[in-house]
Short mmCIF file of C-alpha atoms in Angstrom, two decimals:
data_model
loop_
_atom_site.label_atom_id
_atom_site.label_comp_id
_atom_site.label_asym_id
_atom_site.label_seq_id
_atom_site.Cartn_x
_atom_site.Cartn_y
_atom_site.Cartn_z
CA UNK A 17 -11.12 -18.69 14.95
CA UNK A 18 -14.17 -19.50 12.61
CA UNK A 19 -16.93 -17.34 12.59
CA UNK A 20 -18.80 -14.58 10.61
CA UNK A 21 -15.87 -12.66 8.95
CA UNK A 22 -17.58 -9.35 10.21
CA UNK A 23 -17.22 -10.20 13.82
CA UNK A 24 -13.57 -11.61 13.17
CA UNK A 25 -12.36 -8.28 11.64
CA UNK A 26 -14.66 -6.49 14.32
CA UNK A 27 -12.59 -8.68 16.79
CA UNK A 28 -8.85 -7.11 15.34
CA UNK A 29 -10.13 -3.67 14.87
CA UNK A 30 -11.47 -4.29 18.81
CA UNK A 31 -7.77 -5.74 19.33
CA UNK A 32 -6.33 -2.28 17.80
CA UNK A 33 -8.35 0.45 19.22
CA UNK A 34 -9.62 -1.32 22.26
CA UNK A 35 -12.48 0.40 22.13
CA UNK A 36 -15.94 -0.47 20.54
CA UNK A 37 -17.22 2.31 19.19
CA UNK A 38 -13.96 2.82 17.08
CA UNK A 39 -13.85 -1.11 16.00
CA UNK A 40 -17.40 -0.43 15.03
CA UNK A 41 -16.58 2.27 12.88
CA UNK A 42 -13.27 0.85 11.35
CA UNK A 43 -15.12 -2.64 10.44
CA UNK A 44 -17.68 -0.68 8.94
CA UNK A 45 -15.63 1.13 6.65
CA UNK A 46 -13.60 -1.70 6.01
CA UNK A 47 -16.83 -3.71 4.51
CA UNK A 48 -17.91 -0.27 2.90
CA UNK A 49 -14.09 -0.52 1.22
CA UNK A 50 -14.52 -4.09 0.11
CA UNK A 51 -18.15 -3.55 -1.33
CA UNK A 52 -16.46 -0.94 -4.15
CA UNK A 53 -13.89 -3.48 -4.91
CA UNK A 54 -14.16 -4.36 -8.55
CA UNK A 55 -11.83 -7.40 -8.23
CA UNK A 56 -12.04 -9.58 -4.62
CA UNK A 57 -9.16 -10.00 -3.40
CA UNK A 58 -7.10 -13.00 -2.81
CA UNK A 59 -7.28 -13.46 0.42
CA UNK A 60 -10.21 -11.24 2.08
CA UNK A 61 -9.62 -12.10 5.58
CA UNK A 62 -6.03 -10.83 5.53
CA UNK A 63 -7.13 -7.98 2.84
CA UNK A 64 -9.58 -6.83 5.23
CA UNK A 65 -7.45 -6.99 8.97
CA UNK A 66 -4.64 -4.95 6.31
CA UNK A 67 -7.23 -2.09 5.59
CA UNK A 68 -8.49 -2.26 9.73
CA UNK A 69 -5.08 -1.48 10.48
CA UNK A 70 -4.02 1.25 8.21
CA UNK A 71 -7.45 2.75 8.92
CA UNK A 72 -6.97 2.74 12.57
CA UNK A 73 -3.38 4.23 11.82
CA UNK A 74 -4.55 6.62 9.92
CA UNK A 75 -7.08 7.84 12.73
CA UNK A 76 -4.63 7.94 15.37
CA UNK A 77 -2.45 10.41 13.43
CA UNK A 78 -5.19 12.50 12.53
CA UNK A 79 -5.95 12.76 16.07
CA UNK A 80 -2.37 13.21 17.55
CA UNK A 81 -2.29 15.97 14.37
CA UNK A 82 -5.49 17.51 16.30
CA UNK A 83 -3.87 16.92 19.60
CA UNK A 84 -6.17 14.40 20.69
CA UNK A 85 -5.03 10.77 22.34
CA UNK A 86 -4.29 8.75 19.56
CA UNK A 87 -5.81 5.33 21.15
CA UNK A 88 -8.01 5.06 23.82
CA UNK A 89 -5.68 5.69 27.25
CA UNK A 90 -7.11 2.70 29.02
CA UNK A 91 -4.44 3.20 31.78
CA UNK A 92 -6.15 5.64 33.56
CA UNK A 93 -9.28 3.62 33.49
CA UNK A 94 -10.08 0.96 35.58
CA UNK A 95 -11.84 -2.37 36.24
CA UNK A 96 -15.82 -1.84 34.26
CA UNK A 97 -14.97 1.56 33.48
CA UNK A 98 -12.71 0.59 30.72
CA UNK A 99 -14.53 -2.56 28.41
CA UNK A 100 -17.95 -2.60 30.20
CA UNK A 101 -19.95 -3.78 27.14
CA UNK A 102 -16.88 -6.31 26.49
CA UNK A 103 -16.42 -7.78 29.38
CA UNK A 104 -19.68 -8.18 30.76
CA UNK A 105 -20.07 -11.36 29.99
CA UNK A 106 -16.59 -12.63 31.46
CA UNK A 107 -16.11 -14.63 34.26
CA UNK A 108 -13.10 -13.22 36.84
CA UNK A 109 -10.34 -15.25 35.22
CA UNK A 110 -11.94 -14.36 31.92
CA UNK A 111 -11.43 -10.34 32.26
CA UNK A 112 -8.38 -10.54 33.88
CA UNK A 113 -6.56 -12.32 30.44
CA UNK A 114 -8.14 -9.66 28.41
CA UNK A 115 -6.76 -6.75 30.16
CA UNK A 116 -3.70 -8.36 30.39
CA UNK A 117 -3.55 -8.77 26.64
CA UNK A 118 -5.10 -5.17 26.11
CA UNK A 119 -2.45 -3.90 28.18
CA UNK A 120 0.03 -5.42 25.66
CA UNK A 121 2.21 -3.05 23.94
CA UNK A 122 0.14 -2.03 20.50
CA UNK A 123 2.66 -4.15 18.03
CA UNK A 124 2.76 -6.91 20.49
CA UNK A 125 -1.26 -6.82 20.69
CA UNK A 126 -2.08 -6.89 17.14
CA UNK A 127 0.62 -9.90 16.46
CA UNK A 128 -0.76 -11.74 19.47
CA UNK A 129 -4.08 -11.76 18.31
CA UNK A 130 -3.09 -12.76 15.04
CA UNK A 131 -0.85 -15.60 16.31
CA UNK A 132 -3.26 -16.82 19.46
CA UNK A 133 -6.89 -16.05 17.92
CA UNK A 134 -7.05 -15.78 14.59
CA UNK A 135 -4.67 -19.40 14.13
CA UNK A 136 -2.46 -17.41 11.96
CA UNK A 137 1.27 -18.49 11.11
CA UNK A 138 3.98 -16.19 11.96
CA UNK A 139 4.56 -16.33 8.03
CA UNK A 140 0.82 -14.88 7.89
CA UNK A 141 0.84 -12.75 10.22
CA UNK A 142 3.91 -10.73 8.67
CA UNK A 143 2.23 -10.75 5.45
CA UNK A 144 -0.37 -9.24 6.85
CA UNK A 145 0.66 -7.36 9.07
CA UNK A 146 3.17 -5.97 6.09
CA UNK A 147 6.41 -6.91 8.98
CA UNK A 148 9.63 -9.17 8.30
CA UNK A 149 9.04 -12.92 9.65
CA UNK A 150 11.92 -12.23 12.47
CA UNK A 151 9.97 -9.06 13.71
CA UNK A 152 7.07 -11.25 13.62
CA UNK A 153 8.84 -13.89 15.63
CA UNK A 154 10.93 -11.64 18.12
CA UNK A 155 7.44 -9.84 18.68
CA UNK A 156 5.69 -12.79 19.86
CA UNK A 157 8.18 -13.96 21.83
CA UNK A 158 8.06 -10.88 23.82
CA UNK A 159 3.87 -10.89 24.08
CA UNK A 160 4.30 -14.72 25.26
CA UNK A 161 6.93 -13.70 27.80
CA UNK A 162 4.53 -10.88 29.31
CA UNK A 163 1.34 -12.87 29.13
CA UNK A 164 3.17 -15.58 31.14
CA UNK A 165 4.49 -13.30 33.79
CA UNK A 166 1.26 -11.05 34.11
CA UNK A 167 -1.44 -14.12 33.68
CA UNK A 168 -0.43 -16.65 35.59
CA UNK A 169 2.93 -15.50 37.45
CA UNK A 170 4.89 -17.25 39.81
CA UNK A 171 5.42 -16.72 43.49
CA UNK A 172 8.71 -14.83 42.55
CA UNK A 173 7.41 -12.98 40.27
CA UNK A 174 3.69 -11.99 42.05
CA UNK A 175 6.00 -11.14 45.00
CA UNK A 176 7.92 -8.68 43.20
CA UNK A 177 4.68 -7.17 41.91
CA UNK B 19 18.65 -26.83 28.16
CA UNK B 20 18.21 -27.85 24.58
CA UNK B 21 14.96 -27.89 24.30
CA UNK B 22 14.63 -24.25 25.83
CA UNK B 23 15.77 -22.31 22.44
CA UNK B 24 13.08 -24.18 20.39
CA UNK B 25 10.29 -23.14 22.42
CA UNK B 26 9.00 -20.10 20.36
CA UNK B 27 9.80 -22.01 17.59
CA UNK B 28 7.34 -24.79 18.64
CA UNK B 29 4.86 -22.26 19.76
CA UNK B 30 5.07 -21.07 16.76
CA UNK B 31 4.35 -24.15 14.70
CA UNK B 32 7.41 -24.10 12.77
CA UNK B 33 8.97 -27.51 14.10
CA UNK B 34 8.76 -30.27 11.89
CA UNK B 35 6.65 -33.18 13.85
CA UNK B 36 10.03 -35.29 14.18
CA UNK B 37 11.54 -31.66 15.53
CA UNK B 38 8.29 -31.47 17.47
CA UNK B 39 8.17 -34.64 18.90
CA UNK B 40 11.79 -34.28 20.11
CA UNK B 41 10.91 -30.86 21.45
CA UNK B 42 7.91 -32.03 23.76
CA UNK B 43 10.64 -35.51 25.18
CA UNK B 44 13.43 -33.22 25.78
CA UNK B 45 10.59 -30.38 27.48
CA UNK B 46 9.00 -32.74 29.63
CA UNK B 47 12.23 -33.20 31.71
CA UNK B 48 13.04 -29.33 31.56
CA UNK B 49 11.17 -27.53 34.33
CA UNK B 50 11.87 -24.18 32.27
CA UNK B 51 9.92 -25.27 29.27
CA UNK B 52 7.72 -27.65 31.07
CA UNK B 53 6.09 -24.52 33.31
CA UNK B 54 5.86 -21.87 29.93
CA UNK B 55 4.11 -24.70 28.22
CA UNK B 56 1.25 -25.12 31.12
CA UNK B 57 1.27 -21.43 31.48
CA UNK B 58 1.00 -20.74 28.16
CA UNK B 59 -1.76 -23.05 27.51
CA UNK B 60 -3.99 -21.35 30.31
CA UNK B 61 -3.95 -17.80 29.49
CA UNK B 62 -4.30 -19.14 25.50
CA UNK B 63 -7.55 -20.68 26.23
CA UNK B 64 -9.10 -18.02 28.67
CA UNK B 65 -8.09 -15.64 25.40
CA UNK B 66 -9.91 -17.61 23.28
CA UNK B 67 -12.64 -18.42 25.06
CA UNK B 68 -12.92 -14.76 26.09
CA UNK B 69 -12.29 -13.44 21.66
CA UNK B 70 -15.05 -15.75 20.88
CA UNK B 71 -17.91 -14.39 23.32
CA UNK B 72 -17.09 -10.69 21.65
CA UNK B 73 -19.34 -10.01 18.95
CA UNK B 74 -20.19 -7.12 17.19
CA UNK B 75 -23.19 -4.82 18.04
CA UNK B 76 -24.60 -3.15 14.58
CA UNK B 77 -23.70 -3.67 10.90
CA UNK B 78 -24.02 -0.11 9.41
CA UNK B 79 -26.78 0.56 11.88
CA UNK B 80 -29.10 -1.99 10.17
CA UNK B 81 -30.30 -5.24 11.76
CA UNK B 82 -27.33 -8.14 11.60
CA UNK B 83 -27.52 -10.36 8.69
CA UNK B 84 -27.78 -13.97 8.89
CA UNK B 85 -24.27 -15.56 10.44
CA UNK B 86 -24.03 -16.30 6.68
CA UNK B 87 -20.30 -15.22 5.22
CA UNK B 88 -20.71 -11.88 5.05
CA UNK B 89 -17.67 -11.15 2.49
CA UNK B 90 -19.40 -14.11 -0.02
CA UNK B 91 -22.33 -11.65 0.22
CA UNK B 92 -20.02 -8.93 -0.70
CA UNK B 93 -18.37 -10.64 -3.39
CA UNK B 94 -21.64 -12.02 -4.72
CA UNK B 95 -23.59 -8.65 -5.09
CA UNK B 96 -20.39 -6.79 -6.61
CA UNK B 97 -20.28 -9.76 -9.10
CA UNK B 98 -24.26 -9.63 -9.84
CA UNK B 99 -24.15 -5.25 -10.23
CA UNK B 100 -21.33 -5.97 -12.40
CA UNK B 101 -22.79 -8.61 -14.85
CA UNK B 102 -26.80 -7.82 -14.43
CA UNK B 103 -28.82 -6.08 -17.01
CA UNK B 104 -29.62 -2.91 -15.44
CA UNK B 105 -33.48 -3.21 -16.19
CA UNK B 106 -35.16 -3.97 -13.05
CA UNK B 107 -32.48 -2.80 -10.90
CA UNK B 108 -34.14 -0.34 -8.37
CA UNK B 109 -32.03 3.10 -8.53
CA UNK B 110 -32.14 5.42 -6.17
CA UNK B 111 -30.62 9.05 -7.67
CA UNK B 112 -29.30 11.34 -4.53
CA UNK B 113 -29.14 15.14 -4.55
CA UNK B 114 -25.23 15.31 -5.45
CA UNK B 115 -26.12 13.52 -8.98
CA UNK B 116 -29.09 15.48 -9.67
CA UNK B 117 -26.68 19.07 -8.70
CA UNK B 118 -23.19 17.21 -11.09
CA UNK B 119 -25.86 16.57 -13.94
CA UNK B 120 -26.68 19.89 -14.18
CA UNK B 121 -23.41 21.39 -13.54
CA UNK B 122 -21.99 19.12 -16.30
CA UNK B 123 -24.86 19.89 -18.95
CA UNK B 124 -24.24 23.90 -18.30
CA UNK B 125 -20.77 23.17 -18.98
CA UNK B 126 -21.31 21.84 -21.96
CA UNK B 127 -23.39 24.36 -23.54
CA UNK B 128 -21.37 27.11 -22.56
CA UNK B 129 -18.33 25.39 -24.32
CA UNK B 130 -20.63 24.37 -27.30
CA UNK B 131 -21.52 28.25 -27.55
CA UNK B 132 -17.76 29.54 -27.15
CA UNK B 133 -16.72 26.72 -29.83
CA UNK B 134 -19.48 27.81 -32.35
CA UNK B 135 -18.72 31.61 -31.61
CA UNK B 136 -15.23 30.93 -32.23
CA UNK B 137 -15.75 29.14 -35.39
CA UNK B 138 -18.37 31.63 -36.91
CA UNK B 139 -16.23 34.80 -36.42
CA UNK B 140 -12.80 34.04 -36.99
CA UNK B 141 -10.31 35.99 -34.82
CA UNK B 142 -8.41 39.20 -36.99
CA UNK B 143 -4.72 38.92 -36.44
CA UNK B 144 -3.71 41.15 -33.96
CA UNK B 145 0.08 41.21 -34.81
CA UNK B 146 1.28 41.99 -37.95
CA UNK B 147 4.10 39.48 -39.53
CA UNK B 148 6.58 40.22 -41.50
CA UNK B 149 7.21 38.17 -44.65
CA UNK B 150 10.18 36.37 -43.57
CA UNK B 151 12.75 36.46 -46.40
CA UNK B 152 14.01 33.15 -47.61
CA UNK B 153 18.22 32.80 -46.70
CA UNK B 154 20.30 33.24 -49.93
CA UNK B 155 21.56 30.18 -51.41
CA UNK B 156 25.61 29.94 -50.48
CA UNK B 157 27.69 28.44 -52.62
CA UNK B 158 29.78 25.49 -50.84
CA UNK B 159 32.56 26.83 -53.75
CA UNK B 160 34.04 30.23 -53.57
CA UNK B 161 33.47 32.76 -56.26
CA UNK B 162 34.95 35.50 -55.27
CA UNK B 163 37.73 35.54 -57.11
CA UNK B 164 39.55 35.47 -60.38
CA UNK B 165 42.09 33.50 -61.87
CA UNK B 166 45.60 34.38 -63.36
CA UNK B 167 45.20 33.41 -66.93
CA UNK B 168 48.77 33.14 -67.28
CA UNK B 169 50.77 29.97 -68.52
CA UNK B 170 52.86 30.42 -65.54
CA UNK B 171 50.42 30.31 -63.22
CA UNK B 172 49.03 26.91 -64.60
CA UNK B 173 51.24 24.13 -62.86
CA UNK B 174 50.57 20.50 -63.53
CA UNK B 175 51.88 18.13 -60.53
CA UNK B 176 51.30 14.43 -61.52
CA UNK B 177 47.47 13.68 -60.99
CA UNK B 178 46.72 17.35 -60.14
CA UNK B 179 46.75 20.98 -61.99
CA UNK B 180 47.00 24.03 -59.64
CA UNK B 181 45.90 27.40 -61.11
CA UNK B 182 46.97 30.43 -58.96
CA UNK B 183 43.96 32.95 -58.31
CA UNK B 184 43.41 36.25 -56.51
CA UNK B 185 40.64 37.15 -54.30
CA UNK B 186 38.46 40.25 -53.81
CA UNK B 187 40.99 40.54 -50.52
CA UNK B 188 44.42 40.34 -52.97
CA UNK B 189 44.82 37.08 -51.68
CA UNK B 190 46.55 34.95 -53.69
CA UNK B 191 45.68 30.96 -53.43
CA UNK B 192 45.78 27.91 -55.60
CA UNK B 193 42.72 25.74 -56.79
CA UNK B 194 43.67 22.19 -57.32
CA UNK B 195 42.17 19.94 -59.93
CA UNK B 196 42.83 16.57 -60.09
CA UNK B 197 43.11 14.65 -63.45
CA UNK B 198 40.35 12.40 -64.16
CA UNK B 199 40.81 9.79 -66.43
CA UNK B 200 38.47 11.48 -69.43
CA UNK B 201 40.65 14.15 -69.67
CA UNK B 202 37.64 16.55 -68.13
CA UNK B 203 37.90 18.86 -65.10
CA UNK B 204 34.92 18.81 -62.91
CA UNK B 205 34.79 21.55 -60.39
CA UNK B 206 32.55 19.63 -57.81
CA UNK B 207 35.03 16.66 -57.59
CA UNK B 208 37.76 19.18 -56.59
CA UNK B 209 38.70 18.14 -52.67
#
């Protein structure tokens, strides 16, 4: 996805925490990061969704250390309640894709967006994401498999829902 | 079917076009593959089309730049602070430096002062030492003893000539010289 490379990592720290306020903060400390770099780095894209991540890591122990959800718990929230800002905009089908992908399994989410947004290769996306290619692959797989069934599921499968 | 296996593979764009092109013949007649494909496609473009209407809000609570690259900015100001000449260069000094500079300028005076103190009035030794007497000088060759200056005692055996001597113990050994080819005895080449 092209675009101004602050809303892109915005976009993947949104993917991670699910929650604006956060992906505000971790993009923000992200481009505070990369302004003390003496030396760019290679790639600054991938350098930059590498540092979202192991910030957002980072803050989720520190808040299961002080007993606090670690990520947002969007389960409990419903329709508006949960991305109001977000999905605002969105049309019906619109929103109901991006919960489905928000509900995603955190590994599964992060790969997914990497794979299905960002254009990424798998070989990319495990470099980035620091993963083996076969975790990578195995990973999508099972995102694919669930966005299939949840999106746009067949009579079987909306009957046994 | 074949084709079934090769699907995430495809997906992934990891087929060679030949491989590709294969895939997509042998998929179109495989209701399996045919149905993830159109299914796959949908929910990828609502995604996308949903990804691309997010934006973010603030940049460090400041109005948004221009939808120029922001990292080239980055990159482009760290280069310039780097290489610049620092005239002209607005700096703006916070509280912490102003509260380090000072802490760092009492520190060194007050190590100044000790090292000047220190060097002025040099420190009486508080221990007294004790001259620490050289070892004595051993002798790798025994002394201690005397020899039997008796013909008897004086036995030459082909290259060698063993005296008999006595020791400050009584004990009786023999020292061995061996015959050098001046005729001379020299106690260090005794083995």
């Amino acid at each position: 996805m092209d675009g101004d490379p602050w809303d892109r990592v915005y976009r993947f720290a949104l993917s991670l925490s699910r929650h604006t306020q956060d992906a505000e903060d971790l993009t923000q400390e992200c481009f505070l990061r990369i302004n003390r770099q003496t030396t760019p780095p290679e790639q600054p894209l991938a350098w930059c969704f590498r540092v979202v991540r192991n910030l957002w890591l980072d803050r989720c122990r520190q808040r299961e250390v002080r007993g606090e959800d670690a990520g947002q718990d969007l389960g409990s929230l419903s329709g508006n309640e949960r991305d109001p800002a977000v999905v605002a905009s969105f049309n019906e089908e619109l929103t109901r894709v991006w919960r489905h992908m928000m509900d995603l399994p955190d590994r599964q989410r992060e790969v997914l967006y990497l794979r299905a947004i960002e254009q990424m290769s798998a070989a990319e996306v495990a470099e980035t994401l620091q993963l083996s290619h076969a975790n990578v692959k195995a990973t999508l797989s099972l995102a694919r498999k669930r966005m299939r069934e949840t999106c746009d599921p067949m009579p079987s499968e909306e009957s046994r829902s | 079917m074949n084709c079934c296996h090769q699907l995430d593979d495809y997906l992934d764009g990891e087929l060679t076009t030949a491989e590709a092109t294969e895939f997509l013949r042998a998929a179109a007649a495989c209701p399996a593959c045919s149905e993830s494909l159109r299914r796959d496609a949908r929910w990828n473009k609502s995604l996308r089309t949903a990804w691309s209407q997010v934006a973010s809000e603030h940049v460090m609570g400041e109005p948004r730049p221009t939808r120029a690259g922001v990292i080239e900015e980055v990159w482009q100001r760290t280069d310039a602070s780097e290489h610049s000449s620092p005239i002209g260069r607005s700096t703006r000094v916070g509280p912490g430096v102003w509260i380090a500079a000072i802490v760092a300028v009492g520190a060194v005076v007050l190590f100044s002062s000790w090292i000047v103190t220190s060097w002025l009035e040099p420190a009486a030794p508080d221990v007294a030492v004790e001259p620490i007497e050289p070892p004595e000088e051993t002798s790798p060759w025994r002394t201690d003893f005397t020899t039997i200056e008796s013909p008897s005692d004086v036995r030459v055996d082909g290259d060698h000539i063993g005296i008999t001597a006595i020791d400050n113990d009584e004990f009786t050994f023999v020292i061995v010289y061996p015959v050098v080819s001046t005729g001379a005895t020299d106690k260090q080449s005794v083995h």
